[in-house]
Tab-separated table of C-alpha atoms (C1' of nucleotides) in Angstrom:
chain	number	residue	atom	x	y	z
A	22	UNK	CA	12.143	38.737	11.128
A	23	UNK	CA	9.824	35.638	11.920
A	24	UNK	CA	6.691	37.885	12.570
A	25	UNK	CA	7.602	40.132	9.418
A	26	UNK	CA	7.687	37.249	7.430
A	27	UNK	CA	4.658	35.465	8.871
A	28	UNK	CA	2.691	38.984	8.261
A	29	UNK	CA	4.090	38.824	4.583
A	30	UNK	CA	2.728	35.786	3.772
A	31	UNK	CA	-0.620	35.984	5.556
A	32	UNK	CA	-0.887	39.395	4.244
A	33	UNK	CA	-0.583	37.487	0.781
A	34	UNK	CA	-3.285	35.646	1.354
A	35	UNK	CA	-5.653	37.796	2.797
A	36	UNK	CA	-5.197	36.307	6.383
A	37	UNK	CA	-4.943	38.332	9.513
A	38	UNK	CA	-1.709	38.913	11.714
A	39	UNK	CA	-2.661	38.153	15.418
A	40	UNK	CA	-0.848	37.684	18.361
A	41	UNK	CA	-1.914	34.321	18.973
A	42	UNK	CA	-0.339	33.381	15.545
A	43	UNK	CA	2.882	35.160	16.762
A	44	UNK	CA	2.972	33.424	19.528
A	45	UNK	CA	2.491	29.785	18.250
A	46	UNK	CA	5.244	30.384	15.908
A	47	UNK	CA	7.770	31.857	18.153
A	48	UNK	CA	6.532	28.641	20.670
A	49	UNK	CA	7.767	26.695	17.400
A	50	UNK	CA	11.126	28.275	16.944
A	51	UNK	CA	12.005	28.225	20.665
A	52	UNK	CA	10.666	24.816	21.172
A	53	UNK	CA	12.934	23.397	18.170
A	54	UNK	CA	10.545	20.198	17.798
A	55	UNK	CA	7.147	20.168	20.243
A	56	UNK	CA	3.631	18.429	20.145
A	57	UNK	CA	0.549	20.894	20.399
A	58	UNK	CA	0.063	20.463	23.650
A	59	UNK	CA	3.850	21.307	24.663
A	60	UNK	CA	3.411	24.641	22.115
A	61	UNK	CA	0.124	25.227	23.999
A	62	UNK	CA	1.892	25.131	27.312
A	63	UNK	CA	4.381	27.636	25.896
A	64	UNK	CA	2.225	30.154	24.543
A	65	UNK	CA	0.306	29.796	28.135
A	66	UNK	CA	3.609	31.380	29.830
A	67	UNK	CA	2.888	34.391	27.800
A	68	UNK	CA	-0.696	34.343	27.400
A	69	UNK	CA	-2.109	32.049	29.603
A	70	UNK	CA	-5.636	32.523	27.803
A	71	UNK	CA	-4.755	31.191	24.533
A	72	UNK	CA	-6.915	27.834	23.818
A	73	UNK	CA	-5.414	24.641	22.890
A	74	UNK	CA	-8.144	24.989	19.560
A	75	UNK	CA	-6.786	27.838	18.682
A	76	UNK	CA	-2.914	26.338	18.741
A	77	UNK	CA	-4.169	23.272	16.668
A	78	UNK	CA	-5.695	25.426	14.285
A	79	UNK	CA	-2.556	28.155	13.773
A	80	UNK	CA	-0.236	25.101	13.833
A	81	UNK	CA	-2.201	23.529	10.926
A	82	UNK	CA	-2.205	27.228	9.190
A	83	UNK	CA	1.702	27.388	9.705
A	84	UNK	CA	1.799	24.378	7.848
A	85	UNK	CA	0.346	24.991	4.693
A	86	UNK	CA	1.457	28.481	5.474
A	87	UNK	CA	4.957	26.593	4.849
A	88	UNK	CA	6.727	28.195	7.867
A	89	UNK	CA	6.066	24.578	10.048
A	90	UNK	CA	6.209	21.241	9.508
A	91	UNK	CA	5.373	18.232	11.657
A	92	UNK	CA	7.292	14.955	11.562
A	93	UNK	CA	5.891	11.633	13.617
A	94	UNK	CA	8.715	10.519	16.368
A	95	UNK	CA	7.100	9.303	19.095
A	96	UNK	CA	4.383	7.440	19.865
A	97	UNK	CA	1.305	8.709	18.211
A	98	UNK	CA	2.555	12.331	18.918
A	99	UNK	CA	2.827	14.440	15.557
A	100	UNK	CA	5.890	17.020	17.038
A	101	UNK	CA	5.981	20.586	14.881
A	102	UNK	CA	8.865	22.381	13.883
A	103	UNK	CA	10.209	25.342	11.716
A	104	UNK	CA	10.652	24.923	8.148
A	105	UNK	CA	13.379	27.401	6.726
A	106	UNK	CA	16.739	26.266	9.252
A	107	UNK	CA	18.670	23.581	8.060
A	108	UNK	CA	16.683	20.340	7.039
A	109	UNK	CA	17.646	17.874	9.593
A	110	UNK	CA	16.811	14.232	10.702
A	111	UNK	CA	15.450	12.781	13.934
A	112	UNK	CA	16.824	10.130	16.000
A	113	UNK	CA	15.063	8.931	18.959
A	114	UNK	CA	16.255	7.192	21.458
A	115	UNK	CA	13.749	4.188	22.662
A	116	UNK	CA	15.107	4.116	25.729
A	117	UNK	CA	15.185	7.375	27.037
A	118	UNK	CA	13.175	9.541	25.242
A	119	UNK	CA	15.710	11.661	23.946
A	120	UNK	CA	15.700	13.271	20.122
A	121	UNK	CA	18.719	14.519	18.784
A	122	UNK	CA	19.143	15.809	15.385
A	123	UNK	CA	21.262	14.791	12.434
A	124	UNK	CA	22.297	16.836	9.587
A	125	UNK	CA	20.651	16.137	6.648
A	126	UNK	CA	23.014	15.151	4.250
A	127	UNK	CA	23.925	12.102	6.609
A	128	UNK	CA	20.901	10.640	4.341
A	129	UNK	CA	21.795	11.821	1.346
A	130	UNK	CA	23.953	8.825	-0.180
A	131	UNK	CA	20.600	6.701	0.791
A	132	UNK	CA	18.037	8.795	-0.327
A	133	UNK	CA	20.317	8.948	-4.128
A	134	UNK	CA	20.086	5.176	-3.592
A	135	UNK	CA	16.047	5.336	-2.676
A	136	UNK	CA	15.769	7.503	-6.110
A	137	UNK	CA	17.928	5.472	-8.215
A	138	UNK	CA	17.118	1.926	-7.206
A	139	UNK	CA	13.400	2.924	-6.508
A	140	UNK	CA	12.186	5.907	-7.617
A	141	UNK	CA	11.649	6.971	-4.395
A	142	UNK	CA	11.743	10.233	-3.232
A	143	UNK	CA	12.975	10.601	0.204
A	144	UNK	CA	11.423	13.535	2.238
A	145	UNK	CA	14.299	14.022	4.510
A	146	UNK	CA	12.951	16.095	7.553
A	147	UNK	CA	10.090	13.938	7.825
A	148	UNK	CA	12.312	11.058	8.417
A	149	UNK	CA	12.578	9.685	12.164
A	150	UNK	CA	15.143	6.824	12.993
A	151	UNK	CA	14.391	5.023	15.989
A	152	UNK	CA	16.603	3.460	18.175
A	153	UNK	CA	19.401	3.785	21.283
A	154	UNK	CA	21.159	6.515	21.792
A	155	UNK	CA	24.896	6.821	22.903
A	156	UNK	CA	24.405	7.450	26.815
A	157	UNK	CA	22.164	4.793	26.697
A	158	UNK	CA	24.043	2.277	24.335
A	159	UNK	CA	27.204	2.999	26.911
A	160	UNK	CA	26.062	0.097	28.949
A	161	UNK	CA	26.013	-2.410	26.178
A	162	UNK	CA	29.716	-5.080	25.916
B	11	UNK	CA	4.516	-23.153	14.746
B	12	UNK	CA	3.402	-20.010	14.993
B	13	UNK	CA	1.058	-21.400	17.794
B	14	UNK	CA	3.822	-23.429	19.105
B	15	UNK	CA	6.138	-20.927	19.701
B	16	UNK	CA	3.148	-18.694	21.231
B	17	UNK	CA	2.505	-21.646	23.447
B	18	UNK	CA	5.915	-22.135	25.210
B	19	UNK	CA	6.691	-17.997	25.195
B	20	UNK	CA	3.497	-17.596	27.049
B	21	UNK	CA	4.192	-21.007	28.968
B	22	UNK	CA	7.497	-19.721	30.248
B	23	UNK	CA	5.944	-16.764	31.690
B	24	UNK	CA	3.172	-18.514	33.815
B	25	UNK	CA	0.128	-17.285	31.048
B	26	UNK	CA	-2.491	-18.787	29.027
B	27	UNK	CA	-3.089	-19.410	25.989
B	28	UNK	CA	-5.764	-18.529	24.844
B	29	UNK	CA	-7.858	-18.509	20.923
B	30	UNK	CA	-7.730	-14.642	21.105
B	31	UNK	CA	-4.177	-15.054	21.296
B	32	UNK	CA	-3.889	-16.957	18.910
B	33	UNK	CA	-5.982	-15.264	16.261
B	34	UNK	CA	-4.092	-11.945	17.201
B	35	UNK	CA	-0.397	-13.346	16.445
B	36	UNK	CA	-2.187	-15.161	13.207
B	37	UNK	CA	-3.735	-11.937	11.903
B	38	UNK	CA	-0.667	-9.868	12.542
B	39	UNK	CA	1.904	-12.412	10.225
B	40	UNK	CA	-1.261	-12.537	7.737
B	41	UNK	CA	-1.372	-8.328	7.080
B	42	UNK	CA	1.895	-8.078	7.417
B	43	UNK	CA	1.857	-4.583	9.007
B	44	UNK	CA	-1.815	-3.968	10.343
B	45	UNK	CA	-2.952	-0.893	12.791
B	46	UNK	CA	-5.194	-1.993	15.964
B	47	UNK	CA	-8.410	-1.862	14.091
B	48	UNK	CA	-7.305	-3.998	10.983
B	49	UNK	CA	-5.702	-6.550	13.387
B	50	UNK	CA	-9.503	-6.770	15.137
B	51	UNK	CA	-11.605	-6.859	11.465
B	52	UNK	CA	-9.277	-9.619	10.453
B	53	UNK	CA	-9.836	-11.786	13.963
B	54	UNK	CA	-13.503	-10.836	13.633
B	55	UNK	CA	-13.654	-12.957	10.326
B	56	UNK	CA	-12.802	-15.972	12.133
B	57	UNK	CA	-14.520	-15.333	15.876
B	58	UNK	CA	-16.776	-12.407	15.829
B	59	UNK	CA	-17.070	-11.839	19.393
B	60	UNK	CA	-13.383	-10.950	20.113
B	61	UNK	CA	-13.508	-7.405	21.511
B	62	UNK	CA	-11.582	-4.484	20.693
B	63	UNK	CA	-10.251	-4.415	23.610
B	64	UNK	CA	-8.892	-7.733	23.621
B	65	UNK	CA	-6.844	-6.829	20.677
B	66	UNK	CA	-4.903	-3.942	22.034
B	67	UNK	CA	-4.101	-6.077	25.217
B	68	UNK	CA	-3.084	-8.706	22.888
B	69	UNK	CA	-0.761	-6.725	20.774
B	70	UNK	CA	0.743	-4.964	23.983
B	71	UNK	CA	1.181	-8.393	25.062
B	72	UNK	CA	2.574	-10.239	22.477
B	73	UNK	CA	5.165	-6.673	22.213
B	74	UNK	CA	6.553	-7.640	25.403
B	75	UNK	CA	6.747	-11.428	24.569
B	76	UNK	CA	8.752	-10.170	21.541
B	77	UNK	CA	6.596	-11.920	19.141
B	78	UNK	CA	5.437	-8.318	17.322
B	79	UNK	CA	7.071	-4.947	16.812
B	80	UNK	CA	4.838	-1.678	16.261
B	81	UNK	CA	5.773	0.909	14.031
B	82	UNK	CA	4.506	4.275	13.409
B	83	UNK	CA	3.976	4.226	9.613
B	84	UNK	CA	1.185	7.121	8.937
B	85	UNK	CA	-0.396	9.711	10.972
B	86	UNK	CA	-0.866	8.188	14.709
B	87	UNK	CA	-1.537	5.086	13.626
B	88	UNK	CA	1.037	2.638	14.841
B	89	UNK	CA	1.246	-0.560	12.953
B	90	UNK	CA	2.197	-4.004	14.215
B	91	UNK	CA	4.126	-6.145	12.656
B	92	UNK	CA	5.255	-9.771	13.398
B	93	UNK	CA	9.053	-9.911	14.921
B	94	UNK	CA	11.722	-13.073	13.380
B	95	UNK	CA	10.794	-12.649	9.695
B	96	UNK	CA	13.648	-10.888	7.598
B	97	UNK	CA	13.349	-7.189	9.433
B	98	UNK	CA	12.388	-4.501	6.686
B	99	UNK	CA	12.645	-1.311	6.459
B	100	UNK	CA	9.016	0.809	5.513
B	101	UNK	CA	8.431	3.010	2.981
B	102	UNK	CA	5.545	5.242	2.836
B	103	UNK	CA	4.255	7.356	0.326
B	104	UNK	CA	2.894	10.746	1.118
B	105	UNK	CA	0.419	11.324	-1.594
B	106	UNK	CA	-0.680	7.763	-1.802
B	107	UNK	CA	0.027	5.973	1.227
B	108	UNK	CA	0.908	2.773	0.039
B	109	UNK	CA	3.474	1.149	2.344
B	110	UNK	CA	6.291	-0.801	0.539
B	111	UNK	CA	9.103	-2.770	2.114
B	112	UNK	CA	12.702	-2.665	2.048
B	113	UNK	CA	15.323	-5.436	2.956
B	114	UNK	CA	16.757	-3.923	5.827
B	115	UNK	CA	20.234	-4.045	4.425
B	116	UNK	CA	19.703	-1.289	2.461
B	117	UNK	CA	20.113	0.579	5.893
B	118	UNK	CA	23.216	-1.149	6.684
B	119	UNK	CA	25.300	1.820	5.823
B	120	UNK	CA	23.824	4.142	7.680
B	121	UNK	CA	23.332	2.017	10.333
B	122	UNK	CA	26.728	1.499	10.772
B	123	UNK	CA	28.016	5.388	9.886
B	124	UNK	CA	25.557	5.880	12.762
B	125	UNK	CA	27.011	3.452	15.565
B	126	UNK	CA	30.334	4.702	14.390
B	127	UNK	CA	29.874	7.851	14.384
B	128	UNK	CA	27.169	8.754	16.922
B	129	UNK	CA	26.751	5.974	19.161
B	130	UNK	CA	23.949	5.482	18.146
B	131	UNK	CA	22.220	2.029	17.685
B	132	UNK	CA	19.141	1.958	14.773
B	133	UNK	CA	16.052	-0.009	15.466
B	134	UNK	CA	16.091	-0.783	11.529
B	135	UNK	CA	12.779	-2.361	11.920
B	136	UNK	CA	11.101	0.295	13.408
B	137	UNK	CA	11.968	2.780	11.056
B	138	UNK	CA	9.700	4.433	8.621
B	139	UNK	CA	10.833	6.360	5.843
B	140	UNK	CA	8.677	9.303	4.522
B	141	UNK	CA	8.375	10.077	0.880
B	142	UNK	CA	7.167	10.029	-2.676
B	143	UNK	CA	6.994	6.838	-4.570
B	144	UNK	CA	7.604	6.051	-7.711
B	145	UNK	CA	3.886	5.738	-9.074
B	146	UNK	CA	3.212	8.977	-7.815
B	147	UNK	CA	6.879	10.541	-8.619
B	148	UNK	CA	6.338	9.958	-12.446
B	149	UNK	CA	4.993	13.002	-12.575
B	150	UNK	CA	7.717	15.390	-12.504
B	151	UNK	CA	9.738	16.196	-14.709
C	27	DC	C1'	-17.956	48.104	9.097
C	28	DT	C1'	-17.154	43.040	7.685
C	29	DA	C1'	-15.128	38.958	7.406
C	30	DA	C1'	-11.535	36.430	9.657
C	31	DG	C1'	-10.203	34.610	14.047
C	32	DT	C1'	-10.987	33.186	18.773
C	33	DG	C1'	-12.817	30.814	22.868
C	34	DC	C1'	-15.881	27.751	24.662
C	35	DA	C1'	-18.342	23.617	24.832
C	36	DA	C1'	-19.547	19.640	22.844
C	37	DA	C1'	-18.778	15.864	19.492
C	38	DG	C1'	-15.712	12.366	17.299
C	39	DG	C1'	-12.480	8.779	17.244
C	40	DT	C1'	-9.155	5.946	19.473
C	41	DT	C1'	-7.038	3.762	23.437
C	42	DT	C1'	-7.332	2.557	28.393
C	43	DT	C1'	-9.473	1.060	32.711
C	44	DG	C1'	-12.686	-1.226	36.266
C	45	DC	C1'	-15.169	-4.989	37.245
C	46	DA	C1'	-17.919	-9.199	37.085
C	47	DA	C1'	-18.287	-13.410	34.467
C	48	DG	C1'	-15.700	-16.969	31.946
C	49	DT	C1'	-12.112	-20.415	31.451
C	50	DA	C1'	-7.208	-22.452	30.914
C	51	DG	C1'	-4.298	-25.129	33.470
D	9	DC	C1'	-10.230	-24.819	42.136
D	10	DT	C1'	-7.601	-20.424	41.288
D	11	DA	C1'	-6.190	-16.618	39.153
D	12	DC	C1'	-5.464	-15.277	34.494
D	13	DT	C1'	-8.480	-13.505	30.609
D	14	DT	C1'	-12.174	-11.655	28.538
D	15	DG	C1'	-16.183	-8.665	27.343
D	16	DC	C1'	-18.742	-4.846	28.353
D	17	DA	C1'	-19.373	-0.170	29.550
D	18	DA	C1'	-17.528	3.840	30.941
D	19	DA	C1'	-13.619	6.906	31.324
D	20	DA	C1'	-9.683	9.207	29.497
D	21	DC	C1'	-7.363	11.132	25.634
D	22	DC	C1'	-6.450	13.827	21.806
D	23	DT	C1'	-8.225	16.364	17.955
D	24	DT	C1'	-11.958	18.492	15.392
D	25	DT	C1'	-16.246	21.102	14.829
D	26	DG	C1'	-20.235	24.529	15.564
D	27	DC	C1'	-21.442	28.818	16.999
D	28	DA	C1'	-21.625	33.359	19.034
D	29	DC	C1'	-18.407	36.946	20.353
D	30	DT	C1'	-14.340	39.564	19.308
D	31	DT	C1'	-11.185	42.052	16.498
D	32	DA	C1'	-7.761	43.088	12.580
D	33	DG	C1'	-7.731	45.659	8.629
DNA sequence: CTAAGTGCAAAGGTTTTGCAAGTAG
DNA sequence: CTACTTGCAAAACCTTTGCACTTAG
């Protein structure tokens, strides 16, 4: 279904199916949230000559495409997932590294507030929350 | 006091202080939340020579001293802000990019919905919050 | 066929590193 | 004086761009 889809909508727009742009996507979905280069080192175990380029480029097209999007967690490094599952927020853990994921609607009563008291509209999956995570926190008191 | 406190941080830890140091920590409370590059025009205004370089050790410096927190507001660029004033929450808009604040009590709740219920222990002030804002939301509908 | 897509290499921008000269304490 | 700091230049990174070759449709 994900490469029937993607060939729908580049076939909408006059775009070309290839395997390279199968493969970035499925490296996407399998990868759950990945920088380039971890989505380049993916595609690599299937087709080791895919170029890095090439996975910057598709990754921007699956973007405005609207079948990825990229959120900022850590340092510097945009991470790309799928669009379509379940809207969900980051937490990263400073300590060690780890991201776990949140439902979405665990922001909801403060993105209502953001709207209400600010008129600001809260774009959910971008959202990253920084700070220590429970296996971490264990060794606080 | 600014200076002050710089002075006996760096003191304690067998380091010097220096004017670059100085005019780093100054530059960062001035902008308020300022990437790399901002921090070193604003220093420049005051001591030209003060290299680029200088800056980043500075700010990686005064991180560990606990006298600045980075954040990563837009797209790879982190942004440092100075540590002990009220801690705030950013918001960023997506279509404009202006940066507001927040008092960070506005993320008590979740903050605390999080410990309880996760574990897990938010970094309020390093938290960025992705969205539309109001300027540019009073477009819709 | 023909235009879109790819790989390669090189450019662009930002951050880091090595080292000799400068300077706070 | 001593060793911490700095400035400079070069390296290391990540991401983007130009161009000729390849290939989907």
């Amino acid at each position: 279904m994900t490469d029937a889809s993607l060939a729908a909508v580049l076939r909408a727009k006059g775009l070309r199916l290839t395997a390279q742009r199968q493969l970035v996507l499925e490296a996407v979905h399998e990868l759950g949230h990945a920088t380039p280069d971890q989505v380049h080192a993916k595609v690599a175990e299937v087709a080791a000559g895919v170029n890095i380029t090439t996975v910057y480029r598709t990754l921007e097209l699956l973007e405005e495409l609207g079948l990825v999007t990229h959120a900022h967690l850590t340092h510097g490094a945009p991470t790309f997932h799928p669009v379509g599952e379940a809207q969900h927020v980051h937490l990263v853990c400073q300590n060690c590294a780890e991201v776990s994921e949140l439902p979405s609607a665990f922001l909801a009563p403060l993105a209502e507030s953001l709207d209400r008291e600010h008129g600001f509209l809260l774009d959910i999956g971008h959202v990253a929350l920084f700070g220590i995570c429970a296996g971490c926190g264990d060794n606080r008191g």
